Amino acid sequence: MYKYIKRILDLLLALIALVILLIPMLIIGIAIKLEDRGPALFKQMRTGKDGKNFKLIKFRSMKVNNNPLDFSIEDQYTKVGKFIRKTSLDELPQLFNIIKGEMSFIGPRPWMSEYFELMNKKQKGRFKVLPGITGLAQVNGRNTLSVIERINYDLIYIEKFSFKQDIQIFFKTILTIFKKQGVNNGKEGIKEDLAELKKENK
């Protein structure tokens, strides 16, 4: 029953948040355009509930030609991009993903399909619910955790799926944002994650 209530709450809260945050989001979009001239939004295919792919929307924090899977060069952040990454403001456009029913406020983070392809059957259990903007792994270390540790937290979240747990994660998320702990999981982090999954499941 809670998954249906959660969806209604997600939709209502996302619509309210959009109304409140519309002006700040416009300002962020303009700042990105003024600095780098490219698109304000960044869209990337991610794996969601039941292993289905969708286009995740974020504010663009890197230069237009930055390829997250090109490990031969470092990530190329813009000045505005560095700020919105540290403050997690780049995540705000995911409110549209929530309204479309592709995401929730709270759940396992949506990762690129390269992760899904390397996971075993048990690990893919993290895709039984909608992915979230924040989740249990995010409030327990974020990207300071190994990819296996993050997956294990996601599986615990699903096992204990409840309103109480979501409320706890919500308040812990606020503290995590202020601490700015483990925010950046750039190319080097992705490279390490994929290598660890390959090693774990070979």
Short mmCIF file of C-alpha atoms in Angstrom, two decimals:
data_model
loop_
_atom_site.label_atom_id
_atom_site.label_comp_id
_atom_site.label_asym_id
_atom_site.label_seq_id
_atom_site.Cartn_x
_atom_site.Cartn_y
_atom_site.Cartn_z
CA MET A 1 0.00 0.00 0.00
CA TYR A 2 2.81 2.42 0.87
CA LYS A 3 4.21 2.42 -2.68
CA TYR A 4 0.92 3.95 -3.93
CA ILE A 5 0.84 6.53 -1.13
CA LYS A 6 4.52 7.31 -1.82
CA ARG A 7 3.77 8.00 -5.48
CA ILE A 8 0.97 10.45 -4.58
CA LEU A 9 3.24 12.21 -2.08
CA ASP A 10 6.07 12.38 -4.61
CA LEU A 11 3.82 13.97 -7.21
CA LEU A 12 2.31 16.54 -4.85
CA LEU A 13 5.65 17.50 -3.27
CA ALA A 14 7.37 17.74 -6.67
CA LEU A 15 4.70 20.12 -7.99
CA ILE A 16 4.91 22.28 -4.85
CA ALA A 17 8.73 22.30 -5.03
CA LEU A 18 8.65 23.36 -8.68
CA VAL A 19 6.42 26.34 -7.86
CA ILE A 20 8.69 27.39 -4.99
CA LEU A 21 11.97 26.77 -6.82
CA LEU A 22 11.02 27.99 -10.29
CA ILE A 23 12.80 31.36 -9.98
CA PRO A 24 16.02 29.91 -8.44
CA MET A 25 16.06 27.25 -11.17
CA LEU A 26 15.71 29.91 -13.87
CA ILE A 27 18.60 31.85 -12.32
CA ILE A 28 20.80 28.74 -12.28
CA GLY A 29 19.91 28.00 -15.90
CA ILE A 30 20.77 31.55 -16.99
CA ALA A 31 24.08 31.43 -15.07
CA ILE A 32 25.06 28.20 -16.85
CA LYS A 33 24.19 29.70 -20.26
CA LEU A 34 26.07 32.92 -19.59
CA GLU A 35 29.26 31.11 -18.62
CA ASP A 36 29.45 28.34 -21.18
CA ARG A 37 26.85 29.10 -23.91
CA GLY A 38 25.81 25.46 -24.07
CA PRO A 39 22.48 23.94 -22.91
CA ALA A 40 21.53 24.54 -19.28
CA LEU A 41 20.25 20.99 -18.87
CA PHE A 42 22.13 17.72 -19.11
CA LYS A 43 20.24 14.57 -20.10
CA GLN A 44 21.63 11.07 -19.79
CA MET A 45 20.17 7.58 -20.05
CA ARG A 46 19.97 5.88 -16.65
CA THR A 47 18.52 2.57 -15.48
CA GLY A 48 15.32 2.84 -13.46
CA LYS A 49 12.69 0.57 -11.93
CA ASP A 50 12.62 -2.99 -13.30
CA GLY A 51 15.76 -2.29 -15.34
CA LYS A 52 14.02 0.12 -17.72
CA ASN A 53 16.07 3.04 -19.04
CA PHE A 54 14.95 6.66 -18.89
CA LYS A 55 16.47 10.10 -19.49
CA LEU A 56 17.66 11.64 -16.23
CA ILE A 57 17.63 15.46 -16.21
CA LYS A 58 20.18 17.57 -14.33
CA PHE A 59 21.62 21.05 -14.57
CA ARG A 60 24.79 20.80 -16.65
CA SER A 61 27.85 21.14 -14.42
CA MET A 62 30.50 20.24 -16.99
CA LYS A 63 31.56 21.50 -20.40
CA VAL A 64 29.45 20.39 -23.34
CA ASN A 65 32.03 18.00 -24.80
CA ASN A 66 32.67 16.17 -21.50
CA ASN A 67 32.25 12.40 -21.94
CA PRO A 68 31.73 10.59 -18.59
CA LEU A 69 33.10 7.33 -20.02
CA ASP A 70 36.23 8.83 -21.58
CA PHE A 71 38.73 8.06 -18.83
CA SER A 72 41.69 9.44 -20.79
CA ILE A 73 40.95 13.04 -19.71
CA GLU A 74 39.71 14.53 -16.43
CA ASP A 75 36.21 15.90 -15.89
CA GLN A 76 35.87 19.45 -17.17
CA TYR A 77 33.70 21.37 -14.69
CA THR A 78 32.51 24.92 -15.28
CA LYS A 79 32.74 27.47 -12.44
CA VAL A 80 28.98 27.43 -11.99
CA GLY A 81 29.08 23.66 -12.30
CA LYS A 82 31.47 23.26 -9.37
CA PHE A 83 29.14 25.28 -7.16
CA ILE A 84 25.92 23.49 -8.06
CA ARG A 85 27.61 20.09 -7.67
CA LYS A 86 28.89 20.93 -4.17
CA THR A 87 25.46 22.20 -3.12
CA SER A 88 23.53 19.44 -4.99
CA LEU A 89 21.56 22.13 -6.86
CA ASP A 90 22.32 20.30 -10.10
CA GLU A 91 19.77 17.69 -8.99
CA LEU A 92 16.77 20.07 -9.01
CA PRO A 93 15.59 19.31 -12.60
CA GLN A 94 14.99 15.72 -11.47
CA LEU A 95 11.71 17.07 -10.12
CA PHE A 96 10.48 16.63 -13.70
CA ASN A 97 11.58 12.97 -13.61
CA ILE A 98 9.53 12.55 -10.43
CA ILE A 99 6.44 14.13 -12.00
CA LYS A 100 6.79 11.81 -15.01
CA GLY A 101 6.85 8.80 -12.68
CA GLU A 102 10.44 7.83 -13.54
CA MET A 103 11.88 8.72 -10.14
CA SER A 104 10.98 9.27 -6.50
CA PHE A 105 12.41 11.69 -3.94
CA ILE A 106 13.88 8.75 -2.03
CA GLY A 107 15.25 5.50 -3.43
CA PRO A 108 18.42 3.95 -4.87
CA ARG A 109 20.31 6.39 -7.10
CA PRO A 110 19.82 5.83 -10.86
CA TRP A 111 23.07 4.73 -12.46
CA MET A 112 24.22 4.41 -16.06
CA SER A 113 23.33 1.18 -17.84
CA GLU A 114 26.98 0.10 -17.70
CA TYR A 115 26.46 -0.61 -13.98
CA PHE A 116 23.30 -2.66 -14.55
CA GLU A 117 25.03 -4.85 -17.12
CA LEU A 118 27.78 -5.81 -14.65
CA MET A 119 25.50 -6.64 -11.69
CA ASN A 120 24.50 -10.13 -10.61
CA LYS A 121 20.88 -11.16 -10.00
CA LYS A 122 20.91 -10.28 -6.29
CA GLN A 123 22.43 -6.83 -6.91
CA LYS A 124 19.80 -6.08 -9.55
CA GLY A 125 17.26 -6.34 -6.74
CA ARG A 126 17.98 -2.63 -6.11
CA PHE A 127 15.85 -1.91 -9.19
CA LYS A 128 12.61 -3.17 -7.62
CA VAL A 129 11.60 0.38 -6.71
CA LEU A 130 11.80 3.78 -8.39
CA PRO A 131 15.24 5.39 -8.17
CA GLY A 132 15.54 8.47 -5.98
CA ILE A 133 17.23 11.84 -5.75
CA THR A 134 18.53 10.69 -2.37
CA GLY A 135 18.62 7.36 -0.60
CA LEU A 136 19.99 5.23 2.21
CA ALA A 137 23.45 4.96 0.61
CA GLN A 138 23.59 8.75 0.13
CA VAL A 139 23.05 9.45 3.84
CA ASN A 140 25.56 6.79 4.91
CA GLY A 141 28.61 8.02 3.07
CA ARG A 142 27.53 8.71 -0.50
CA ASN A 143 30.48 8.23 -2.87
CA THR A 144 32.95 7.66 -0.02
CA LEU A 145 31.45 4.14 -0.03
CA SER A 146 32.46 1.46 -2.49
CA VAL A 147 29.94 0.54 -5.16
CA ILE A 148 29.30 -2.80 -3.43
CA GLU A 149 28.59 -1.02 -0.13
CA ARG A 150 26.18 1.35 -1.88
CA ILE A 151 24.35 -1.55 -3.50
CA ASN A 152 24.08 -3.30 -0.13
CA TYR A 153 22.53 -0.18 1.41
CA ASP A 154 20.07 -0.05 -1.51
CA LEU A 155 19.05 -3.65 -0.86
CA ILE A 156 18.56 -2.87 2.85
CA TYR A 157 16.38 0.10 1.86
CA ILE A 158 14.12 -2.12 -0.23
CA GLU A 159 13.95 -4.78 2.51
CA LYS A 160 12.83 -2.15 5.06
CA PHE A 161 10.72 -0.13 2.60
CA SER A 162 8.50 2.11 4.74
CA PHE A 163 7.31 5.65 5.40
CA LYS A 164 9.34 5.78 8.64
CA GLN A 165 12.55 4.95 6.80
CA ASP A 166 11.88 7.58 4.13
CA ILE A 167 11.33 10.27 6.77
CA GLN A 168 14.61 9.34 8.45
CA ILE A 169 16.46 9.52 5.13
CA PHE A 170 14.88 12.89 4.33
CA PHE A 171 16.21 14.55 7.49
CA LYS A 172 19.61 12.86 7.20
CA THR A 173 19.85 14.13 3.61
CA ILE A 174 19.64 17.74 4.80
CA LEU A 175 22.62 17.16 7.10
CA THR A 176 24.53 15.38 4.32
CA ILE A 177 24.08 18.34 1.95
CA PHE A 178 25.50 20.76 4.52
CA LYS A 179 28.45 18.45 5.20
CA LYS A 180 29.10 18.16 1.42
CA GLN A 181 30.44 14.67 2.03
CA GLY A 182 31.26 12.43 -0.93
CA VAL A 183 29.57 14.73 -3.45
CA ASN A 184 31.76 14.15 -6.47
CA ASN A 185 31.75 10.79 -8.22
CA GLY A 186 33.42 11.82 -11.46
CA LYS A 187 35.12 9.73 -14.11
CA GLU A 188 37.65 8.24 -11.72
CA GLY A 189 34.84 7.14 -9.40
CA ILE A 190 32.87 5.60 -12.28
CA LYS A 191 35.99 3.81 -13.51
CA GLU A 192 36.64 2.36 -10.04
CA ASP A 193 32.98 1.34 -9.64
CA LEU A 194 32.87 -0.55 -12.93
CA ALA A 195 36.20 -2.25 -12.24
CA GLU A 196 34.99 -3.35 -8.79
CA LEU A 197 31.74 -4.76 -10.20
CA LYS A 198 33.67 -6.67 -12.86
CA LYS A 199 35.98 -8.13 -10.22
CA GLU A 200 33.11 -8.96 -7.86
CA ASN A 201 30.99 -10.74 -10.48
CA LYS A 202 33.56 -12.29 -12.80
#
